[in-house]
Short mmCIF file of C-alpha atoms in Angstrom, two decimals:
data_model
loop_
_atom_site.label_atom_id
_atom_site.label_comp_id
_atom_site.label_asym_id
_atom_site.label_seq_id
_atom_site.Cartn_x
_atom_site.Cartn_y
_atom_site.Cartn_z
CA UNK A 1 0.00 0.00 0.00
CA UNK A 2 1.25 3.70 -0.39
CA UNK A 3 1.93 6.19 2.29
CA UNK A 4 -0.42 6.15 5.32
CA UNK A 5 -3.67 7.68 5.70
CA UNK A 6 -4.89 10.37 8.45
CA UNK A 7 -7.29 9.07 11.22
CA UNK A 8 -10.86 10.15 10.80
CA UNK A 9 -13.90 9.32 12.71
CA UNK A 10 -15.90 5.78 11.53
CA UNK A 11 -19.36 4.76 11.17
CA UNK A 12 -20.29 3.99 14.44
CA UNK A 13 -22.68 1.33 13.59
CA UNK A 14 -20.28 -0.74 11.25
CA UNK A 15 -17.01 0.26 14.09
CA UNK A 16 -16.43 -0.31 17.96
CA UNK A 17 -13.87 2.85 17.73
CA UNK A 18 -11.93 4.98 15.82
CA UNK A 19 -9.71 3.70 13.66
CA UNK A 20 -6.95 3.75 10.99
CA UNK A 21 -8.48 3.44 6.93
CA UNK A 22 -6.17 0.99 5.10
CA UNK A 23 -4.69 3.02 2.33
CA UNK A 24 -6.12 4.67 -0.45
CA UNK A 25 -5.15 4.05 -4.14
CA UNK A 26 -3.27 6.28 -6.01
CA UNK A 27 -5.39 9.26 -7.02
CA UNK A 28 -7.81 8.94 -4.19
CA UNK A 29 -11.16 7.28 -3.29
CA UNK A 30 -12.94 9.70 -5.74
CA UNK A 31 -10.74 8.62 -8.93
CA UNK A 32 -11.24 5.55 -8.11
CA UNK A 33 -14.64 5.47 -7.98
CA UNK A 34 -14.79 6.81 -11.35
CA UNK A 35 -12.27 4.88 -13.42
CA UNK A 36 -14.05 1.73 -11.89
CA UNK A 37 -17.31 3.06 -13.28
CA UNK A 38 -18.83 1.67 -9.82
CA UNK A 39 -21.01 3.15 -6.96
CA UNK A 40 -18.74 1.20 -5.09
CA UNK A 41 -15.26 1.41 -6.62
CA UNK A 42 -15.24 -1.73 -8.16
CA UNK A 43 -18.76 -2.84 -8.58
CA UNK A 44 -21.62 -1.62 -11.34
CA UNK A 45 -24.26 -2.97 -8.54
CA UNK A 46 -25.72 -4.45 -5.85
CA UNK A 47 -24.44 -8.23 -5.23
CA UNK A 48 -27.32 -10.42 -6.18
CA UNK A 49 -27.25 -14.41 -5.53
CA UNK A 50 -26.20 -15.69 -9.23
CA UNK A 51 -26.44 -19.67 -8.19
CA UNK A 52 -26.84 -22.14 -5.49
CA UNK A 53 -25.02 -25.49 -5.39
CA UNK A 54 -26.53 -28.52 -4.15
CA UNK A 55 -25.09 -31.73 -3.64
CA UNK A 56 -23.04 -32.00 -0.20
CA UNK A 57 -24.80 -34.10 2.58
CA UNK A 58 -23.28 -32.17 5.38
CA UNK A 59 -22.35 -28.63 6.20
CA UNK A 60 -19.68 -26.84 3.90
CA UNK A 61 -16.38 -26.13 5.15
CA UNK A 62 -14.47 -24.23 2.67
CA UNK A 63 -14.60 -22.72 -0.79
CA UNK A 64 -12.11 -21.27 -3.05
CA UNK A 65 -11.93 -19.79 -7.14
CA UNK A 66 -9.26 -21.16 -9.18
CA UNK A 67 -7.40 -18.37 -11.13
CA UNK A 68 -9.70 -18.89 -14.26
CA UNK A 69 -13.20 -18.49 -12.36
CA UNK A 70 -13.87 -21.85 -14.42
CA UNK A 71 -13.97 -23.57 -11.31
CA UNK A 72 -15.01 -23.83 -7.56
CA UNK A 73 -13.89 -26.01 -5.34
CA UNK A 74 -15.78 -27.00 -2.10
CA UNK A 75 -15.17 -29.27 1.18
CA UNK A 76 -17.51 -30.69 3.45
CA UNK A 77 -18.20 -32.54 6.39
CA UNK A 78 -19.54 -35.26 4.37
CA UNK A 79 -15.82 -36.34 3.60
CA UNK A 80 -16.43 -35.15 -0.53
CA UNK A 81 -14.39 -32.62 -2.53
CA UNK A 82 -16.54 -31.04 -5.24
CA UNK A 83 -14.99 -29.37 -8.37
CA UNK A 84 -18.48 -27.32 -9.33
CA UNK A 85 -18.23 -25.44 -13.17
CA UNK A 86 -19.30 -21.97 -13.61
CA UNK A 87 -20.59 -23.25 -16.77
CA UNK A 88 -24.09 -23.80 -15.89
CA UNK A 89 -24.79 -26.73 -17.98
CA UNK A 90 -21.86 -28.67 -16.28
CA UNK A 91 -22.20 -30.85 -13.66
CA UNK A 92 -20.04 -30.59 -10.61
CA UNK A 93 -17.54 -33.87 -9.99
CA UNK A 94 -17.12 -35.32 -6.82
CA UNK A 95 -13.14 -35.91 -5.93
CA UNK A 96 -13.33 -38.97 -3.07
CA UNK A 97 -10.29 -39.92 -1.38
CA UNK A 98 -10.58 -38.17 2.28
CA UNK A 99 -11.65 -40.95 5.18
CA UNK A 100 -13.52 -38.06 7.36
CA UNK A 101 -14.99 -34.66 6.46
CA UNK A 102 -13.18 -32.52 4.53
CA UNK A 103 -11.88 -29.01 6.60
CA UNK A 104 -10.05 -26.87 3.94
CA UNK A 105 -9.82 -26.61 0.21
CA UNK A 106 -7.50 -24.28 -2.13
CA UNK A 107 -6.58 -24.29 -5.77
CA UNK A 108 -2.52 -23.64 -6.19
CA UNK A 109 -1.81 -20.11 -7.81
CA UNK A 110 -1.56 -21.77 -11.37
CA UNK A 111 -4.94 -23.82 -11.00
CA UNK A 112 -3.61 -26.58 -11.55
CA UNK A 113 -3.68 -28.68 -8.34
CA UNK A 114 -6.63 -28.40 -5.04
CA UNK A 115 -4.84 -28.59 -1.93
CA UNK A 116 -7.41 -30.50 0.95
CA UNK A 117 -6.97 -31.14 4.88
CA UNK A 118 -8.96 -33.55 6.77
CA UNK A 119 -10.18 -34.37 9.99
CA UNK A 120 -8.40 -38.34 8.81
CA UNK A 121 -5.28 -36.11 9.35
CA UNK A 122 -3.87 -36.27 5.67
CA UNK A 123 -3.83 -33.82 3.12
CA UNK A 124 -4.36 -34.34 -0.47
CA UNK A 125 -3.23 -32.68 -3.99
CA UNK A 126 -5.57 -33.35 -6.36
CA UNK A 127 -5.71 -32.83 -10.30
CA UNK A 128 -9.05 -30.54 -10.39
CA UNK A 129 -10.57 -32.75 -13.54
CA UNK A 130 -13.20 -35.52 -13.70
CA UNK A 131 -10.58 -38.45 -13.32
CA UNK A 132 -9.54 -36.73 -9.66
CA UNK A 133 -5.90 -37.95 -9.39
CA UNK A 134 -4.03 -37.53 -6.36
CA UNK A 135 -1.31 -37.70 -3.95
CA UNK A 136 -2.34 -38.37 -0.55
CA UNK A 137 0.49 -37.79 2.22
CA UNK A 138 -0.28 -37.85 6.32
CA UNK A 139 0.38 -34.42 7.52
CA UNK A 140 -0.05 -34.23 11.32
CA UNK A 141 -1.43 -36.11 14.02
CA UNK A 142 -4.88 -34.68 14.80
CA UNK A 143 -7.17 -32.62 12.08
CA UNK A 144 -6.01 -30.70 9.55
CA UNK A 145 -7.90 -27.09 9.73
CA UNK A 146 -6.30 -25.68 7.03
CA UNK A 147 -4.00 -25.59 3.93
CA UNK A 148 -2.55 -22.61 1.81
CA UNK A 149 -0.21 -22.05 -1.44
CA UNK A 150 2.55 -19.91 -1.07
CA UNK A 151 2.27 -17.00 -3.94
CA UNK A 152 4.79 -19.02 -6.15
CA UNK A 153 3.04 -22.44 -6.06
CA UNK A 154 6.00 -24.15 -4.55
CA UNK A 155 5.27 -24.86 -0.66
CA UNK A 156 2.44 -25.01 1.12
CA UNK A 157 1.93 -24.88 4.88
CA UNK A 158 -0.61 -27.03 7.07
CA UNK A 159 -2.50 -26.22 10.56
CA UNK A 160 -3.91 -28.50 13.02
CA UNK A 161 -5.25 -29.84 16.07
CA UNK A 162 -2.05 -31.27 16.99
CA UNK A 163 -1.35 -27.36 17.72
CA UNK A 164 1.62 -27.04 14.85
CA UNK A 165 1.97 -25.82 11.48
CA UNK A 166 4.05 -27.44 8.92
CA UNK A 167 5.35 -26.15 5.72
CA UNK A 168 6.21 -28.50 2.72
CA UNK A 169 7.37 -28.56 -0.66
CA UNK A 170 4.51 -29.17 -3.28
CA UNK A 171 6.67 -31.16 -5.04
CA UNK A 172 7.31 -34.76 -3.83
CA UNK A 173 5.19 -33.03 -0.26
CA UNK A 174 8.76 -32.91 1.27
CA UNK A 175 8.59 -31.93 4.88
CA UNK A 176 10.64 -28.85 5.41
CA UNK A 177 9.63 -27.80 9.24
CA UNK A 178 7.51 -27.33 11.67
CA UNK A 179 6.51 -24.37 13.87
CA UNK A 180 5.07 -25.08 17.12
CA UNK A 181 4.56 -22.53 19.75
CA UNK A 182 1.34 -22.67 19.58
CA UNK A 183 -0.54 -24.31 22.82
CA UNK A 184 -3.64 -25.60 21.75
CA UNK A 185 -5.36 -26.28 18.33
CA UNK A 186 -4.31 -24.54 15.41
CA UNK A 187 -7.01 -23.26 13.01
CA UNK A 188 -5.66 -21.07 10.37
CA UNK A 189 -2.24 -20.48 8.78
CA UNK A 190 -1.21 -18.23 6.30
CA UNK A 191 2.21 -17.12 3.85
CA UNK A 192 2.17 -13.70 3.19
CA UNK A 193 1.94 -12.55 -0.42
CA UNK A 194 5.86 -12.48 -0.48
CA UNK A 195 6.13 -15.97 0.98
CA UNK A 196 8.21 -14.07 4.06
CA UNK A 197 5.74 -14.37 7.11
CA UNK A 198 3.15 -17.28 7.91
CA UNK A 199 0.42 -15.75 10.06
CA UNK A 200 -1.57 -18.54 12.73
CA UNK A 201 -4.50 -18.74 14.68
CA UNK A 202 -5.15 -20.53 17.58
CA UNK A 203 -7.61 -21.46 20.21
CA UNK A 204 -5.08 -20.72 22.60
CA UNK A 205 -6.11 -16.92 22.00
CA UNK A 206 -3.84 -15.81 20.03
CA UNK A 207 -2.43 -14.60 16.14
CA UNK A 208 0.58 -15.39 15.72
CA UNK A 209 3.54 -13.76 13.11
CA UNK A 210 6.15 -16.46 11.89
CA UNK A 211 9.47 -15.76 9.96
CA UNK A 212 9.78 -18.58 6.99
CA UNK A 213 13.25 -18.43 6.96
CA UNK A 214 14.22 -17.83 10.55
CA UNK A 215 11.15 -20.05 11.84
CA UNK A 216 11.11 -17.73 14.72
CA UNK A 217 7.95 -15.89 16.12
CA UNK A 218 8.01 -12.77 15.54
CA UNK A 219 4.91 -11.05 17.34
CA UNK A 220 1.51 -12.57 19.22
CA UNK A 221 -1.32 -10.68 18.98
CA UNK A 222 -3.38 -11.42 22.07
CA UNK A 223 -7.06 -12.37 21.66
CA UNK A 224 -8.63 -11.43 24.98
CA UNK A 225 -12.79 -12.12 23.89
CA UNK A 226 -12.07 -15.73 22.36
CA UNK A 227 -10.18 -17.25 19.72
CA UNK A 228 -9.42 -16.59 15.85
CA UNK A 229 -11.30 -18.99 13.61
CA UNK A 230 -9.29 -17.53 10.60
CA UNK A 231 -6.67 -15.26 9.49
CA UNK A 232 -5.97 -13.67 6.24
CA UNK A 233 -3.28 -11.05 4.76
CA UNK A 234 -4.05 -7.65 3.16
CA UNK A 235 -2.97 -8.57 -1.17
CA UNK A 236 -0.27 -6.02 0.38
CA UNK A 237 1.38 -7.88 2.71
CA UNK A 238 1.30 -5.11 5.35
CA UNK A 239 -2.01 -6.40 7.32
CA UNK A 240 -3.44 -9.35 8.13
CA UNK A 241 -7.38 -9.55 9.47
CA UNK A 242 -9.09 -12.18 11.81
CA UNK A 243 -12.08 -13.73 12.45
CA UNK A 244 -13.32 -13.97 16.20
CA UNK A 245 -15.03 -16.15 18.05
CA UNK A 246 -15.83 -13.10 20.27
CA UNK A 247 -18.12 -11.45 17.61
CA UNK A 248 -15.51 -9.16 15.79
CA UNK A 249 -13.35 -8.95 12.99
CA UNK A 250 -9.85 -7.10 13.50
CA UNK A 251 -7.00 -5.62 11.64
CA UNK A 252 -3.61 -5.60 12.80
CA UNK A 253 -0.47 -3.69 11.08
CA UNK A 254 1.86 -6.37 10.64
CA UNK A 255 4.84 -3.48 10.19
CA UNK A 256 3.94 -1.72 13.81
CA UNK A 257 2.01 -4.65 15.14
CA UNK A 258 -0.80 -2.61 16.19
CA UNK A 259 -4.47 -2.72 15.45
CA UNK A 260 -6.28 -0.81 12.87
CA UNK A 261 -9.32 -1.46 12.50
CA UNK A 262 -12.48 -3.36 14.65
CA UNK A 263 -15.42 -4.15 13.51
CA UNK A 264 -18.17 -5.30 15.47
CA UNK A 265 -20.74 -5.45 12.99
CA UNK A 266 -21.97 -9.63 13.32
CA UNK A 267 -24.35 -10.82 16.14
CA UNK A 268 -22.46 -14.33 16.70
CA UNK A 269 -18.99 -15.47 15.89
CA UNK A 270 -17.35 -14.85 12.49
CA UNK A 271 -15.81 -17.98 10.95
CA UNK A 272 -14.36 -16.95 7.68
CA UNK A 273 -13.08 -14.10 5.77
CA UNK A 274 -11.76 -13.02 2.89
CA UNK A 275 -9.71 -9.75 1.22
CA UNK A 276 -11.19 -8.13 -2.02
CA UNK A 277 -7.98 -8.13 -4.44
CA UNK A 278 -8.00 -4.66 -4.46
CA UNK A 279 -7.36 -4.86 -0.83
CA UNK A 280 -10.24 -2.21 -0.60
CA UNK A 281 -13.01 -4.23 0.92
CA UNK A 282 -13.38 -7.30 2.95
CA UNK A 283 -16.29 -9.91 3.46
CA UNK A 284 -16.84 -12.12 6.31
CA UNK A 285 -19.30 -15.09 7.28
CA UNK A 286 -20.75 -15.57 10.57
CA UNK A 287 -22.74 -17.99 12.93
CA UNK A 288 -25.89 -15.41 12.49
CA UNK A 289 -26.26 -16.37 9.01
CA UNK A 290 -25.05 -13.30 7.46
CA UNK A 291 -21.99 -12.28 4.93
CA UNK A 292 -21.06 -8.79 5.76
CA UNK A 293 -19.22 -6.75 3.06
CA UNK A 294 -16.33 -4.52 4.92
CA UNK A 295 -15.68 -1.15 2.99
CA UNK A 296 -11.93 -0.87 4.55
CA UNK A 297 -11.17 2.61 3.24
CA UNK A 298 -14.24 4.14 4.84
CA UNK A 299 -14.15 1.89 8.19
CA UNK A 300 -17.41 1.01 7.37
CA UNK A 301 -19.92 -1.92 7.10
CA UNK A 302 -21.40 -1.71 3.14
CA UNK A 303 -23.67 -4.42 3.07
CA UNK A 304 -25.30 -7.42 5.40
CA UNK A 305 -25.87 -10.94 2.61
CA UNK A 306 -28.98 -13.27 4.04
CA UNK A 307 -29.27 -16.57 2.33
CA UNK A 308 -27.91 -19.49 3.91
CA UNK A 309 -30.42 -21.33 7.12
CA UNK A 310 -27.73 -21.74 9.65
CA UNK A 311 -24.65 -20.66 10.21
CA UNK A 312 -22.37 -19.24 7.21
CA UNK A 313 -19.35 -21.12 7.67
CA UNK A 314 -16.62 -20.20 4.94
CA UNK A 315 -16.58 -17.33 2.24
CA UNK A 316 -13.89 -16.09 -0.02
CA UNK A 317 -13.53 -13.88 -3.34
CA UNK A 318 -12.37 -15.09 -6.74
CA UNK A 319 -8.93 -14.27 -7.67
CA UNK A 320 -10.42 -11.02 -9.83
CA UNK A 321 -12.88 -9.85 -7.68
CA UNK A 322 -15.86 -9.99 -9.44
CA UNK A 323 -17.38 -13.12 -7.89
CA UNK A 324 -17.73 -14.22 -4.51
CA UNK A 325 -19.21 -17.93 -2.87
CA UNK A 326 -19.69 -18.80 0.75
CA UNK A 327 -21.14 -22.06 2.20
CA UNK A 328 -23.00 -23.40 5.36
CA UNK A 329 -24.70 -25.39 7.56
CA UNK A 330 -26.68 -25.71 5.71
CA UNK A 331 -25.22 -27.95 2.94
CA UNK A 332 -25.24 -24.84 0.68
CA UNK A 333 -22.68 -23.54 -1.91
CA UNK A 334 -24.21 -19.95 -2.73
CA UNK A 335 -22.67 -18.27 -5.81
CA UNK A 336 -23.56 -13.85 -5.64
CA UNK A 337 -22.19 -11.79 -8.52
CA UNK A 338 -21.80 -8.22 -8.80
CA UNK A 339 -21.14 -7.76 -12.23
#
């Protein structure tokens, strides 16, 4: 992001206190606004629910976009992987494999591969096409929670219940090491967009900052209200936000290592979020039922998303922008547009 912003007072509704807006694009919010051609800065209109996907048997755990929007990838407690089209004459394929449910999905940069943890305590790489080839490799020794790419496709680093985080090589899944200061389950884990820092949350209350290369921690942020379900960093590297058990939805300055923003906007705990590419907005999914769209240059709340019955459980934005999907409880893949 550029240079910093000035404070200015928030929407009191969307924002416990005042706080910092991330960074503005070059030429300013009003610019913006108008080379986007959007009453939002980078939408022509209101998000409006394009499809719903059906087939799970259980509640949905994760979604992601691979890099072409041609496909979406879904886990679920019901132990299935589904590769769904955005074609909507294509069926969706089913990629079996996983011995339990299914806890975290996500496409490598290229599209290529579909990463997946499980509660059987393996992860698998999968080939994202109707035969479903993969490589299946036992990563820890309780649940995997989650799974992420670094930016350059080569490693990818694990979090579980067995309260570490791994990083391997996607090639041959070589263990590299493991980072494990963490004292009770870990949920979330992160690389940064430079593949420098790992970011971690943990039932044990806290976010954690890793360096990759000197495997050291670097800061805690403290959780006092609960625990992180998930953490995320800014496309710029220079935040990362979390999802609270406690309601909320914070961002901390990863440079300073102190907070910037907190929102307050859900009535139940947040489980999932997910940075716009711009790095200008942010959406989350709660327990309430709700996807709230974060406007994170204003400090603002822009819009509340009803849809799923039960709680909204994961949520995340294509790698443009211009779609979104989030799933739930209730067995739901749900598939909003704005363009």
């Amino acid at each position: 992001m550029g240079p910093p912003c000035r404070r200015r007072a928030l929407d009191r509704a969307a924002v416990s206190a005042r706080a910092t807006p991330l960074l503005r694009g070059r030429g300013g919010a009003k610019n913006k606004r108008q080379r986007a051609g959007g009453r939002h800065g980078c939408w022509r209109r209101d998000p409006s629910l394009e499809r719903h996907f059906r087939g799970h048997r259980d509640a949905i755990t994760s979604v992601d976009f691979s890099l072409n929007k041609k496909q979406l990838a879904s886990g679920s407690m019901d132990s299935c992987l589904k590769i769904w089209s955005m074609k909507p004459q294509m069926r969706a394929y089913c990629l079996v494999g996983h011995k339990d449910a299914v806890m975290c999905v996500q496409f490598s940069p290229s599209g290529h591969l579909v990463a997946s943890g499980s509660r059987d305590k393996t992860v698998c790489l999968w080939v994202p096409s109707v035969k479903g080839e993969s490589t299946v490799f036992k990563a820890h020794t309780a649940t995997v929670r989650s799974v992420h790419f670094s930016s350059d496709g080569q490693s990818l680093v694990t979090a579980s219940d067995d309260k570490t985080i791994k990083v391997w090589t996607v090639h041959r899944q070589k263990f590299l090491f493991s980072l494990s200061q963490h004292i009770n389950w870990v949920r979330c884990a992160r690389f940064s967009p430079d593949g420098r820092l790992i970011a971690s949350a943990s039932d044990d209350k806290t976010v954690k900052l890793w360096d990759k290369t000197s495997r050291e921690c670097i800061h805690s942020f403290c959780e006092h209200g609960g625990f992180a379900n998930h953490v995320e960093f800014h496309p710029s590297g220079t935040c990362i936000a979390a999802a609270g058990t406690d309601k909320t939805v914070k961002v901390w300055d990863v440079r300073m290592n102190r907070l910037l923003q907190h929102y307050q906007v859900h009535t139940a705990a947040v489980n999932s979020l997910s940075f716009h590419p711009s790095g200008n907005y942010l959406i989350t999914a709660s327990n309430d039922s709700t996807l709230k769209i974060l406007d994170l240059l204003e400090g603002r709340l822009l819009y509340t998303l009803h849809g799923h019955q039960g709680p909204a459980t994961c949520v995340a934005f294509s790698r443009t922008g211009d779609f979104f999907a989030s799933g739930g409880s209730d067995e739901q893949v749900r598939f909003p547009l704005f363009l």
